[in-house]
Amino acid sequence: MLEIKNLHVKLEEEDKQILKGVDLTVEAGKVHAIMGPNGSGKSTLSYVLSGKDGYEVTDGTATLDGEDLLDLEPEERAAAGMFLAFQYPVEIPGVGNMTFLRTAVNAQRKARGEEELSAADFLKVVRAKAKTLKIDADMLKRPVNVGFSGGEKKRNEILQMAMLEPKMCILDETDSGLDVDAMKLVAEGVNALRDEGRGFLVITHYQRLLDHIKPDVVHIMANGRIVKTGGPELALEVENNGYADILAEVA
Amino acid sequence: MALPEVKQTATDARLAALTLPTGGCLEDARRAALSRVQTLGLPGRRDEYWKYTRPDTLTQVEAPKAAIFDTDEAPMFDEFDRLKVVFVDGVFAPEESDDLSLEGVTIERISDICDKDIHWAKDLYGVLEARGQSPVARPLAALNTAFAQDGLAIHVTGKPSKPINMIYRHSDEGSDAILHHVIRVDAGAEATILENGPAASRFNKCMEIDIADTGKLHLVRAQGRDHERRAATHLFARLGTESEFKSFTLTVNGVLTRNEAVIELTGDDAIAHIAGACAGDGDFHHDDTVFVTHDAVNCESRQVFKKVLRNGATGVFQGKILVKEGAQKTDGYQISQSLLLDDDSQFLAKPELEIYADDVACSHGSTSGAIDEDALFYLRSRGVPEGDATDLLTLAFLAEAVEEIEDEEIAAAIVTRLEGWLARRR
Ligand SMILES: Nc1ncnc2c1ncn2[C@@H]1O[C@H](COP(=O)(O)OP(=O)(O)O)[C@@H](O)[C@H]1O
Ligand SMILES: [Mg+2]
């Protein structure tokens, strides 16, 4: 599904190489986790895949179901099925959360040549999905993420994912800043979306999220590269011993 | 004190081309206003109050020509049940207007107030304008009082069932209109006034509003789409105890607009909200100049102005809150913001606070910025195309000003206009 080959990325404004040859393939139906020290390039990878400005790809490729992602505008990537749950969801004063969701859903439907959802149909779906994430009517009415707690913002990301039903979901530290109950809600939201046709890339520091969202493959990223790949036991190793041993071993 | 020569010459030339309407009960008020113009002189480029806006086309003898704008679009406020009062190039057009009788309000032309002996209007005409000349001179308003060719005297005595809508049509490419309205809101009375249309190639409009204790007035205006029109408007409002005045102005297009609002809170617990949203593209200069005076206890004032500018458009905001001695518990708020859609456009702001009471809460802020790139990327990453996302963020930026409109349907009509403006520029 998602195929990243030898991806090299530098900052556009500075001569700073951040990704130094990332190779990673996420198959449909699988959950891959990425762990790694702060500053190793995990968020950068997620941004580059979703098309954020400010980065320059100097080498390598990234495709989604064979389609070159790096050539597409962010909205085209979204329509192609790419979704990023942001590490720091953005506040948008003046745009109601509901308006935002409906605009996004209908924009993607339109881009795919599907009919737009009627206001009534949309409302029904969004209410049901919001309820399972314990997002109340008030949060749907308020401006996007404005005045939301950290946990509310993350749940709102999962709601967007549930509404958009993307093919490839990247979750960037969706668990950070969540208490145990909120994390369970988020994990349930993700698990409800697990499907043969859908791939996940879960960026996290903590085993506890992976207790709830069981990964098929775990990668360790350090200094702009995937330095080790293994099964779920790799996450446990990190949990128990930190990154030092693994990094020393691959150095 | 003698005026500077340039100003004297310009003022003399302009006055020579105008004829003071004589006879009738307003003549004294008109003559007094004329002498104010002569003393003050018309605005000139060197005047501090006109530092950001060139007054010459507003003061020159001939109105610059302005093409008539034609559109198939339904006129603003068409969908509302309202009482229509139509002016064409600044002259009342009875055949196009509704019957002016409506329960809770009396509407007369200013030319009739003498014959009909309408005391309140005679007593108000030119009075608030004259008060508003200090501490800052507003000579174009005095010129208006002296030479106004038409206008309404609106007496709100109850709660009319529908808004009164002044519709200002523009039919002559060289028209130069001077309109003066006086409005009195009685105690406990409440009305909504709508205004729309460009009015003329050059429009000088003055509105004096006297709101008695517990009276309420809502004013929503849309200044019309004609690209080449020019306007200088003045709003003078005096508010009594527990009264309320809320005004919102939408401006899209127009080569030059100067909207002055001079608000005096003279009774305790009064509320004044003055808001505006403007969207300008290219040859567009829009100036909001606001002066709010708190002269009573526990009053609230809000100034909320938002401007979207592109292709070299200019926005100006000069806003002042003056809190007089003894005006304790004043709650004064002022925000002026611009969204610059490119590097060629500019926003010039001069926010001011002057406070002579010690127990007050006043805040002001002014910002100028581009579209928030993070918000734009966030929207695009959810599949919203760049253009749609930019429009959504632009409307969101304007929302704080539009939200000042109390009536949700009117607010929605304003948003529709703004959406239209954005859509035409895609
Ligand atoms: N826009 C940027 N400007 C400057 N430095 C950046 C930018 N984006 C990423 N970096 C740098 O790139 C490195 C990787 O950052 P990031 O991808 O956020 O790591 P992680 O998510 O693994 O913590 C860090 O050193 C970070 O400071
Ligand atoms: Mg990160």
XYZ file of C-alpha atoms and ligand atoms in Angstrom:
705
model
C 0.000 0.000 0.000
C 2.466 2.643 1.193
C 5.899 2.199 -0.241
C 8.767 4.459 0.752
C 12.119 3.936 -0.884
C 15.429 5.554 -0.018
C 13.671 8.783 0.980
C 16.028 11.693 1.533
C 14.607 14.972 2.776
C 16.226 18.248 3.692
C 14.784 21.509 4.955
C 13.969 23.891 2.131
C 15.305 26.930 3.931
C 18.376 25.427 5.526
C 21.051 23.025 4.529
C 19.864 20.462 6.995
C 19.288 16.853 5.984
C 16.584 15.286 8.122
C 15.637 12.043 6.439
C 18.645 10.126 5.209
C 17.315 7.193 3.273
C 14.083 5.853 4.727
C 12.866 2.519 3.439
C 9.482 1.372 4.616
C 6.571 -0.586 3.223
C 3.174 -0.781 4.895
C 0.937 -3.490 3.486
C -2.841 -3.179 3.333
C -4.482 -4.510 6.475
C -1.333 -4.110 8.567
C -0.385 -1.883 11.458
C 3.186 -0.675 11.516
C 4.590 1.250 14.459
C 7.508 3.648 14.392
C 9.385 4.399 17.565
C 12.512 6.416 18.017
C 14.164 9.180 19.985
C 12.935 12.761 19.741
C 14.297 14.552 16.726
C 14.913 11.406 14.713
C 12.608 12.550 11.894
C 9.324 10.766 12.594
C 7.119 13.850 12.289
C 9.078 15.023 9.279
C 8.341 11.726 7.556
C 4.626 12.127 8.258
C 4.632 15.722 7.003
C 6.524 14.901 3.842
C 4.086 12.101 3.082
C 1.129 14.433 3.518
C 2.659 17.277 1.516
C 3.583 20.013 3.961
C 5.656 22.920 2.621
C 9.165 23.573 3.802
C 10.761 20.251 2.955
C 12.675 19.235 -0.106
C 12.892 15.653 -1.249
C 16.425 15.209 -2.538
C 16.186 11.523 -3.344
C 13.892 8.523 -3.151
C 10.199 7.855 -3.745
C 6.944 7.421 -1.895
C 3.910 5.819 -3.487
C 0.426 4.919 -2.349
C -0.979 1.939 -4.240
C 1.588 2.655 -6.913
C 0.677 6.332 -7.275
C 3.519 8.785 -6.761
C 2.577 10.776 -3.669
C 5.363 13.303 -3.753
C 4.072 14.951 -6.926
C 0.598 15.560 -5.540
C -0.864 18.537 -3.708
C -1.834 17.836 -0.100
C -5.547 17.762 -1.004
C -4.858 15.307 -3.820
C -3.012 13.022 -1.446
C -5.976 13.207 0.910
C -8.338 12.320 -1.914
C -6.022 9.434 -2.832
C -6.537 8.080 0.679
C -3.738 9.521 2.775
C -4.504 10.772 6.272
C -2.305 12.192 8.986
C -3.485 12.533 12.570
C -1.343 15.498 13.597
C 0.979 15.467 16.571
C -0.184 19.042 17.169
C -3.671 19.511 15.713
C -4.156 23.061 14.439
C -6.685 25.484 15.899
C -8.840 27.300 13.355
C -10.791 30.155 14.941
C -13.945 31.086 13.080
C -14.428 27.721 11.347
C -16.947 25.483 13.089
C -15.839 21.895 13.599
C -18.945 20.584 11.862
C -18.461 22.875 8.861
C -14.855 21.747 8.697
C -15.778 18.067 8.728
C -18.511 18.443 6.141
C -16.310 20.543 3.865
C -13.555 17.940 4.085
C -15.796 14.925 3.519
C -17.548 16.525 0.562
C -14.329 17.843 -0.965
C -12.919 14.329 -0.998
C -16.113 12.839 -2.358
C -16.127 15.426 -5.090
C -12.475 14.799 -5.936
C -13.293 11.108 -6.294
C -16.315 11.821 -8.457
C -18.775 10.735 -5.790
C -21.893 12.613 -4.836
C -21.759 14.995 -1.885
C -23.473 13.891 1.304
C -26.666 15.744 2.134
C -26.619 17.811 5.313
C -29.019 15.382 6.977
C -27.050 12.261 6.039
C -23.836 13.851 7.095
C -25.269 14.858 10.446
C -26.472 11.343 11.138
C -23.100 9.788 10.426
C -21.083 12.373 12.287
C -23.270 12.166 15.381
C -22.951 8.407 15.579
C -19.188 8.465 15.151
C -18.729 11.359 17.546
C -20.688 9.508 20.174
C -18.366 6.507 20.205
C -15.445 8.909 20.700
C -17.348 10.751 23.443
C -17.320 13.958 21.438
C -20.376 15.950 22.440
C -22.547 18.292 20.376
C -20.801 21.298 21.846
C -17.405 20.157 20.582
C -18.870 19.736 17.124
C -20.213 23.259 17.135
C -17.126 24.983 18.457
C -14.404 26.292 16.152
C -11.952 23.592 15.095
C -9.759 22.633 18.072
C -10.133 26.078 19.673
C -10.246 25.709 23.432
C -10.091 21.905 23.136
C -8.034 20.050 25.731
C -5.106 17.972 24.494
C -7.227 14.834 24.694
C -10.154 16.454 22.911
C -7.912 17.506 20.053
C -6.627 13.963 19.609
C -10.115 12.487 19.724
C -11.130 15.075 17.144
C -8.336 13.812 14.887
C -9.697 10.290 15.157
C -13.194 11.557 14.384
C -11.883 13.137 11.192
C -10.184 9.873 10.302
C -13.399 7.964 10.934
C -15.370 10.355 8.756
C -12.877 10.400 5.900
C -12.216 6.630 5.919
C -8.747 6.946 4.404
C -6.769 4.042 2.980
C -3.544 4.913 4.720
C -3.603 6.358 8.234
C -0.570 7.888 9.861
C -0.906 8.685 13.550
C 1.775 10.953 14.917
C 2.041 10.589 18.695
C -1.712 10.483 18.988
C -1.260 8.998 22.461
C 0.927 11.715 23.931
C -0.848 13.855 26.464
C -3.731 11.406 26.838
C -4.855 9.860 30.099
C -5.576 6.135 30.188
C -9.295 6.476 29.445
C -8.787 8.878 26.561
C -6.129 6.599 25.127
C -8.521 3.678 25.238
C -11.109 5.723 23.360
C -8.577 6.651 20.722
C -7.351 3.063 20.404
C -10.906 1.796 20.053
C -11.492 4.409 17.380
C -8.464 3.177 15.488
C -9.292 -0.497 15.966
C -12.805 0.090 14.665
C -11.208 1.263 11.428
C -8.861 -1.687 11.081
C -9.679 -3.345 7.854
C -8.105 -5.511 5.206
C -7.922 -2.626 2.825
C -6.401 -0.126 5.198
C -2.863 0.429 6.395
C -1.703 2.155 9.572
C 1.550 3.773 10.552
C 1.518 4.550 14.253
C 4.233 6.830 15.574
C 4.577 6.531 19.320
C 7.004 6.529 22.210
C 4.995 4.225 24.373
C 4.220 0.565 24.534
C 0.920 1.340 26.279
C -0.706 2.516 23.039
C 0.563 -0.601 21.330
C -1.074 -2.688 24.053
C -4.351 -1.467 22.635
C -3.464 -1.149 18.973
C -1.503 -4.308 18.333
C 1.124 -3.655 15.682
C 2.198 -6.232 13.130
C 5.590 -4.637 12.593
C 7.684 -2.275 14.710
C 10.383 0.021 13.296
C 12.967 1.994 15.159
C 13.922 5.287 13.594
C 17.065 7.143 14.504
C 18.875 10.003 12.855
C 16.688 10.028 9.760
C 16.725 6.285 9.057
C 14.888 3.126 9.975
C 17.616 1.362 11.923
C 15.813 -1.729 13.079
C 12.625 -3.561 12.203
C 10.996 -6.375 14.131
C 7.794 -7.731 15.597
C 5.790 -6.416 18.556
C 8.537 -7.636 20.900
C 10.742 -4.790 19.668
C 8.389 -2.287 21.267
C 8.616 -4.154 24.552
C 12.372 -4.054 24.367
C 12.255 -0.277 23.946
C 9.817 -0.018 26.823
C 12.127 -1.972 29.129
C 15.581 -0.822 28.046
C 15.117 2.444 26.182
C 16.751 3.138 22.826
C 20.377 3.056 23.968
C 20.949 -0.687 23.527
C 19.309 -0.832 20.115
C 21.184 2.210 18.850
C 24.484 0.862 20.165
C 23.804 -2.462 18.490
C 23.175 -0.938 15.042
C 25.871 1.728 15.285
C -7.073 81.917 12.569
C -6.564 82.039 8.856
C -6.533 78.785 6.961
C -3.474 77.696 5.007
C -3.760 79.077 1.499
C -4.178 75.749 -0.272
C -6.965 74.775 2.069
C -8.629 78.173 1.760
C -8.573 77.995 -2.014
C -9.941 74.465 -2.122
C -12.658 75.279 0.394
C -13.689 78.455 -1.414
C -13.867 76.652 -4.741
C -16.012 73.874 -3.380
C -18.367 76.222 -1.544
C -18.722 78.452 -4.575
C -20.108 75.505 -6.516
C -22.790 74.736 -3.942
C -26.004 76.550 -3.109
C -27.226 76.729 0.427
C -30.910 75.813 0.580
C -32.631 78.800 2.147
C -35.996 79.417 3.713
C -37.525 77.018 6.125
C -36.746 76.084 9.667
C -33.370 74.458 8.995
C -31.791 77.564 7.518
C -30.162 78.617 10.782
C -28.712 75.178 11.292
C -27.453 75.135 7.707
C -25.864 78.565 8.011
C -24.189 77.601 11.269
C -22.820 74.486 9.583
C -21.580 76.549 6.648
C -19.682 78.793 8.996
C -18.141 75.687 10.604
C -16.911 74.619 7.175
C -15.524 78.091 6.548
C -13.723 78.114 9.883
C -12.382 74.571 9.661
C -11.697 74.434 5.957
C -12.212 71.209 4.026
C -9.834 68.312 4.763
C -6.445 68.530 3.125
C -3.524 66.184 2.640
C -1.570 67.769 5.454
C -4.260 67.156 8.063
C -3.248 64.631 10.697
C -6.725 63.070 10.603
C -6.315 62.505 6.854
C -2.811 61.165 7.013
C -3.723 57.774 5.565
C -6.520 58.772 3.211
C -6.313 61.367 0.471
C -9.324 63.635 0.726
C -8.908 65.492 -2.582
C -11.449 63.538 -4.629
C -13.925 63.914 -1.793
C -13.501 67.683 -1.629
C -12.883 68.669 -5.242
C -15.603 70.622 -7.014
C -16.727 67.967 -9.484
C -17.425 64.426 -8.454
C -15.141 62.061 -10.387
C -17.153 59.919 -12.760
C -18.057 56.429 -11.641
C -19.392 53.740 -13.953
C -22.732 52.235 -13.033
C -22.374 48.658 -11.941
C -24.793 46.231 -13.499
C -25.536 42.804 -12.162
C -28.221 40.177 -12.435
C -27.782 39.347 -8.803
C -30.686 40.053 -6.480
C -30.051 43.300 -4.618
C -28.914 43.091 -1.015
C -31.669 42.511 1.586
C -34.171 41.662 -1.200
C -35.215 38.510 0.608
C -36.329 40.370 3.720
C -39.701 41.804 4.577
C -38.810 45.466 4.995
C -40.045 48.971 4.366
C -38.236 50.230 1.276
C -37.205 53.857 0.940
C -35.430 54.412 -2.345
C -33.087 57.242 -3.233
C -31.734 57.642 -6.745
C -28.493 59.594 -6.949
C -29.328 60.988 -3.537
C -32.909 62.040 -4.256
C -35.927 60.366 -2.690
C -37.877 58.349 -5.253
C -41.416 57.954 -3.875
C -42.686 55.952 -6.852
C -40.070 53.272 -6.187
C -40.505 53.338 -2.437
C -43.059 51.716 -0.201
C -45.742 53.690 1.550
C -43.795 55.174 4.440
C -46.383 54.468 7.107
C -45.511 51.726 9.523
C -46.648 51.232 13.061
C -44.065 52.283 15.641
C -42.195 54.675 13.391
C -42.789 57.955 11.601
C -40.764 58.657 8.480
C -40.631 62.083 6.809
C -38.336 63.780 4.338
C -36.224 66.498 5.889
C -37.757 68.922 3.399
C -41.109 68.348 5.122
C -40.088 68.730 8.722
C -40.682 72.484 8.782
C -44.159 72.411 7.258
C -45.127 69.503 9.446
C -43.523 71.189 12.432
C -41.529 68.185 13.558
C -39.807 69.624 16.590
C -37.486 66.821 17.503
C -36.001 66.765 14.008
C -35.486 70.531 13.894
C -33.837 70.298 17.292
C -31.561 67.440 16.248
C -30.527 68.527 12.740
C -26.869 69.528 12.838
C -26.625 69.288 16.616
C -24.778 66.005 17.006
C -22.660 66.844 13.989
C -21.663 70.147 15.633
C -20.856 68.345 18.906
C -18.786 65.871 16.950
C -16.496 68.617 15.599
C -14.544 68.558 18.823
C -11.963 67.400 19.686
C -11.420 66.436 16.035
C -12.748 68.433 13.093
C -15.016 66.680 10.581
C -15.557 69.348 7.955
C -17.191 67.021 5.408
C -19.966 66.401 7.912
C -20.494 70.125 8.436
C -20.557 70.549 4.663
C -23.225 67.881 4.592
C -25.388 69.603 7.224
C -25.170 72.853 5.288
C -25.907 71.525 1.807
C -27.775 68.222 2.211
C -30.231 67.923 -0.672
C -32.438 65.288 0.877
C -32.743 62.858 3.720
C -35.116 61.378 6.214
C -36.328 62.185 9.681
C -37.077 58.829 11.267
C -38.838 58.801 14.594
C -38.938 55.415 16.256
C -41.743 55.514 18.769
C -42.412 51.813 19.201
C -41.194 48.542 17.815
C -41.853 48.465 14.080
C -42.537 44.978 12.808
C -39.947 45.158 10.053
C -36.701 46.924 9.251
C -36.595 50.214 7.414
C -34.383 49.813 4.371
C -32.846 52.817 2.684
C -31.837 51.772 -0.807
C -29.376 54.045 -2.525
C -29.369 53.648 -6.294
C -26.734 55.049 -8.553
C -27.969 55.994 -12.033
C -25.856 58.924 -13.215
C -22.120 58.521 -13.813
C -21.368 61.982 -12.513
C -23.788 62.161 -9.595
C -22.734 63.900 -6.435
C -25.137 63.188 -3.593
C -25.388 64.756 -0.173
C -27.859 63.060 2.147
C -28.596 63.816 5.759
C -30.767 61.653 7.992
C -31.848 62.382 11.532
C -33.107 59.545 13.681
C -34.704 59.676 17.065
C -35.405 56.538 19.101
C -37.799 57.033 21.989
C -37.527 55.413 25.394
C -38.290 51.721 25.126
C -38.528 51.868 21.337
C -36.490 49.587 19.090
C -35.844 49.399 15.365
C -33.552 48.004 12.722
C -32.374 50.129 9.843
C -30.810 48.638 6.735
C -28.956 50.617 4.113
C -27.551 49.404 0.852
C -26.320 50.590 -2.474
C -23.630 52.906 -3.744
C -25.945 55.975 -3.895
C -23.949 58.066 -6.328
C -20.572 58.525 -7.957
C -19.649 60.541 -4.917
C -21.705 60.173 -1.791
C -21.541 62.356 1.281
C -23.866 60.962 3.903
C -24.461 62.062 7.437
C -26.662 60.323 9.975
C -27.447 61.831 13.353
C -28.923 59.366 15.805
C -30.327 60.271 19.175
C -31.298 57.307 21.323
C -33.322 58.033 24.447
C -33.010 56.035 27.652
C -33.678 52.317 27.050
C -34.072 52.830 23.297
C -32.402 50.439 20.857
C -31.241 50.844 17.316
C -29.607 48.341 14.999
C -28.041 49.550 11.807
C -26.718 47.275 9.081
C -25.410 48.730 5.877
C -23.871 47.357 2.712
C -22.118 49.993 0.683
C -22.620 48.616 -2.776
C -20.564 46.959 -5.443
C -19.825 49.871 -7.807
C -16.062 49.799 -8.254
C -15.499 53.459 -8.956
C -17.800 55.096 -6.437
C -16.504 57.235 -3.602
C -18.113 57.806 -0.250
C -17.563 59.822 2.896
C -20.064 58.903 5.558
C -20.552 60.115 9.104
C -22.516 58.488 11.833
C -23.136 60.571 14.931
C -24.881 58.772 17.757
C -25.771 59.895 21.246
C -26.873 57.222 23.673
C -28.995 57.675 26.784
C -29.190 55.517 29.886
C -29.494 51.770 29.247
C -29.813 52.385 25.543
C -28.190 50.335 22.821
C -26.761 51.061 19.417
C -25.278 48.394 17.201
C -23.932 49.116 13.782
C -22.344 46.920 11.155
C -21.021 47.968 7.767
C -20.092 45.746 4.851
C -17.923 47.239 2.160
C -16.883 45.344 -0.924
C -15.481 47.375 -3.776
C -15.628 51.136 -4.116
C -12.488 53.017 -5.013
C -12.624 55.170 -1.894
C -14.631 54.915 1.293
C -14.223 56.858 4.484
C -16.675 55.837 7.197
C -16.565 57.910 10.336
C -18.489 56.970 13.446
C -18.701 59.349 16.367
C -20.394 57.777 19.342
C -21.173 59.431 22.639
C -22.311 57.356 25.598
C -24.020 59.962 27.745
C -26.286 57.813 29.936
C -25.222 55.106 32.375
C -25.294 51.421 31.355
C -25.476 52.162 27.640
C -24.045 49.810 24.996
C -22.512 50.725 21.642
C -21.081 48.215 19.187
C -19.558 49.474 15.962
C -18.351 46.849 13.536
C -17.308 46.535 9.960
C -16.047 43.996 7.449
C -14.512 45.021 4.212
C -13.065 43.149 1.287
C -11.005 45.020 -1.232
C -9.288 44.047 -4.436
C -6.949 46.309 -6.353
C -7.936 49.944 -6.562
C -9.675 50.032 -3.214
C -9.101 52.314 -0.291
C -11.194 51.831 2.805
C -10.969 53.937 5.928
C -12.813 53.373 9.197
C -12.412 56.287 11.540
C -14.146 55.801 14.862
C -14.355 57.957 17.949
C -16.166 56.616 20.997
C -16.604 58.831 24.040
C -17.579 57.364 27.391
C -19.196 60.070 29.471
C -21.293 57.956 31.856
C -20.895 55.093 34.282
C -20.861 51.392 33.438
C -21.151 51.670 29.674
C -19.863 49.142 27.181
C -18.378 49.883 23.787
C -16.978 47.534 21.176
C -15.233 48.359 17.932
C -14.622 45.340 15.720
C -13.161 45.946 12.259
C -11.836 43.371 9.843
C -10.397 43.978 6.428
C -9.410 41.549 3.703
C -7.111 43.152 1.179
C -5.486 42.018 -2.048
C -3.834 43.276 -5.218
C -2.660 46.526 -3.721
C -5.795 47.421 -1.767
C -5.415 49.674 1.251
C -7.212 49.507 4.572
C -7.139 52.220 7.205
C -8.356 52.168 10.763
C -8.267 55.112 13.120
C -10.101 54.246 16.283
C -10.252 56.002 19.581
C -11.811 55.310 22.933
C -12.031 58.408 25.114
C -13.053 57.773 28.707
C -13.967 61.002 30.428
C -13.462 61.776 34.069
C -16.114 60.023 36.120
C -16.948 57.436 33.445
C -16.148 54.641 35.874
C -16.746 50.943 35.148
C -16.260 51.602 31.462
C -15.819 48.456 29.423
C -14.156 49.452 26.182
C -12.940 47.053 23.534
C -11.390 47.734 20.195
C -9.932 45.380 17.639
C -8.859 46.107 14.097
C -7.325 43.430 11.944
C -6.384 42.960 8.385
C -5.797 39.868 6.349
C -3.369 40.671 3.577
C -3.709 38.186 0.759
C -0.516 39.411 -0.896
C 2.492 41.650 -0.292
C 1.142 44.559 -2.339
C -1.722 45.360 -0.013
C -1.422 47.395 3.123
C -3.167 48.115 6.370
C -2.561 51.324 8.277
C -3.891 51.460 11.801
C -3.907 54.033 14.523
C -5.608 52.703 17.634
C -5.862 55.135 20.530
C -6.988 55.092 24.136
C -7.376 58.195 26.262
C -8.579 57.545 29.778
C -9.370 59.954 32.589
C -11.137 57.556 34.968
C -9.375 55.026 37.160
C -11.843 52.151 37.381
C -12.136 51.067 33.765
C -11.334 48.051 31.612
C -10.237 49.032 28.132
C -8.357 46.954 25.632
C -7.319 47.449 22.089
C -5.426 45.450 19.546
C -4.483 45.728 15.934
C -2.936 43.075 13.759
C -2.048 42.561 10.175
C -1.207 39.194 8.764
C -1.351 36.695 5.980
C -3.341 33.460 5.786
C -2.236 31.091 8.547
C -0.105 28.535 6.697
C -0.576 25.854 9.339
C -4.344 26.172 9.204
C -4.203 26.121 5.405
C -2.139 22.930 5.380
C -4.383 21.333 7.976
C -7.436 21.962 5.791
C -5.684 20.789 2.637
C -4.439 17.646 4.359
C -8.113 16.838 4.954
C -8.806 17.138 1.252
C -10.031 20.721 0.997
C -8.559 22.295 -2.166
C -6.290 25.272 -1.622
C -8.718 27.863 -3.018
C -11.646 26.610 -0.942
C -9.454 26.425 2.126
C -8.263 30.005 1.606
C -11.856 31.203 1.241
C -12.907 29.339 4.345
C -10.095 30.914 6.352
C -10.878 34.345 4.903
C -14.518 34.079 5.949
C -13.402 32.811 9.333
C -11.225 35.874 9.684
C -14.183 38.149 8.934
C -16.521 36.174 11.180
C -15.746 38.081 14.367
C -17.016 41.288 12.790
C -20.033 39.678 11.101
C -20.998 38.061 14.403
C -21.610 41.543 15.767
C -24.835 41.542 13.756
C -27.531 40.403 16.115
C -30.036 39.150 13.548
C -28.803 35.796 12.282
C -30.603 35.999 8.959
C -29.122 39.375 8.175
C -25.704 38.075 9.206
C -26.185 35.114 6.858
C -27.068 37.491 4.001
C -23.840 39.388 4.649
C -21.832 36.151 4.628
C -23.431 35.216 1.302
C -22.207 38.528 -0.149
C -18.718 37.905 1.121
C -18.755 34.389 -0.324
C -19.800 35.907 -3.633
C -16.931 38.352 -3.505
C -14.485 35.527 -2.851
C -15.989 33.299 -5.533
C -15.698 36.044 -8.149
C -12.005 36.262 -7.422
C -11.150 32.614 -7.957
N 10.605 23.117 9.807
C 11.717 22.795 10.502
N 12.621 23.758 10.780
C 13.741 23.468 11.478
N 14.039 22.254 11.923
C 13.186 21.250 11.669
C 11.967 21.482 10.967
N 11.296 20.317 10.876
C 12.074 19.403 11.495
N 13.209 19.955 11.974
C 14.284 19.258 12.672
O 14.374 17.991 12.131
C 14.643 17.024 13.107
C 13.589 15.967 13.126
O 12.400 16.514 13.676
P 11.041 15.704 13.789
O 10.718 15.140 12.477
O 10.041 16.583 14.421
O 11.439 14.534 14.798
P 10.551 13.585 15.696
O 9.148 13.697 15.267
O 11.143 12.254 15.453
O 10.757 14.029 17.101
C 14.788 17.786 14.400
O 16.136 18.066 14.608
C 14.015 19.037 14.127
O 14.495 20.105 14.914
Mg 7.369 14.317 16.341
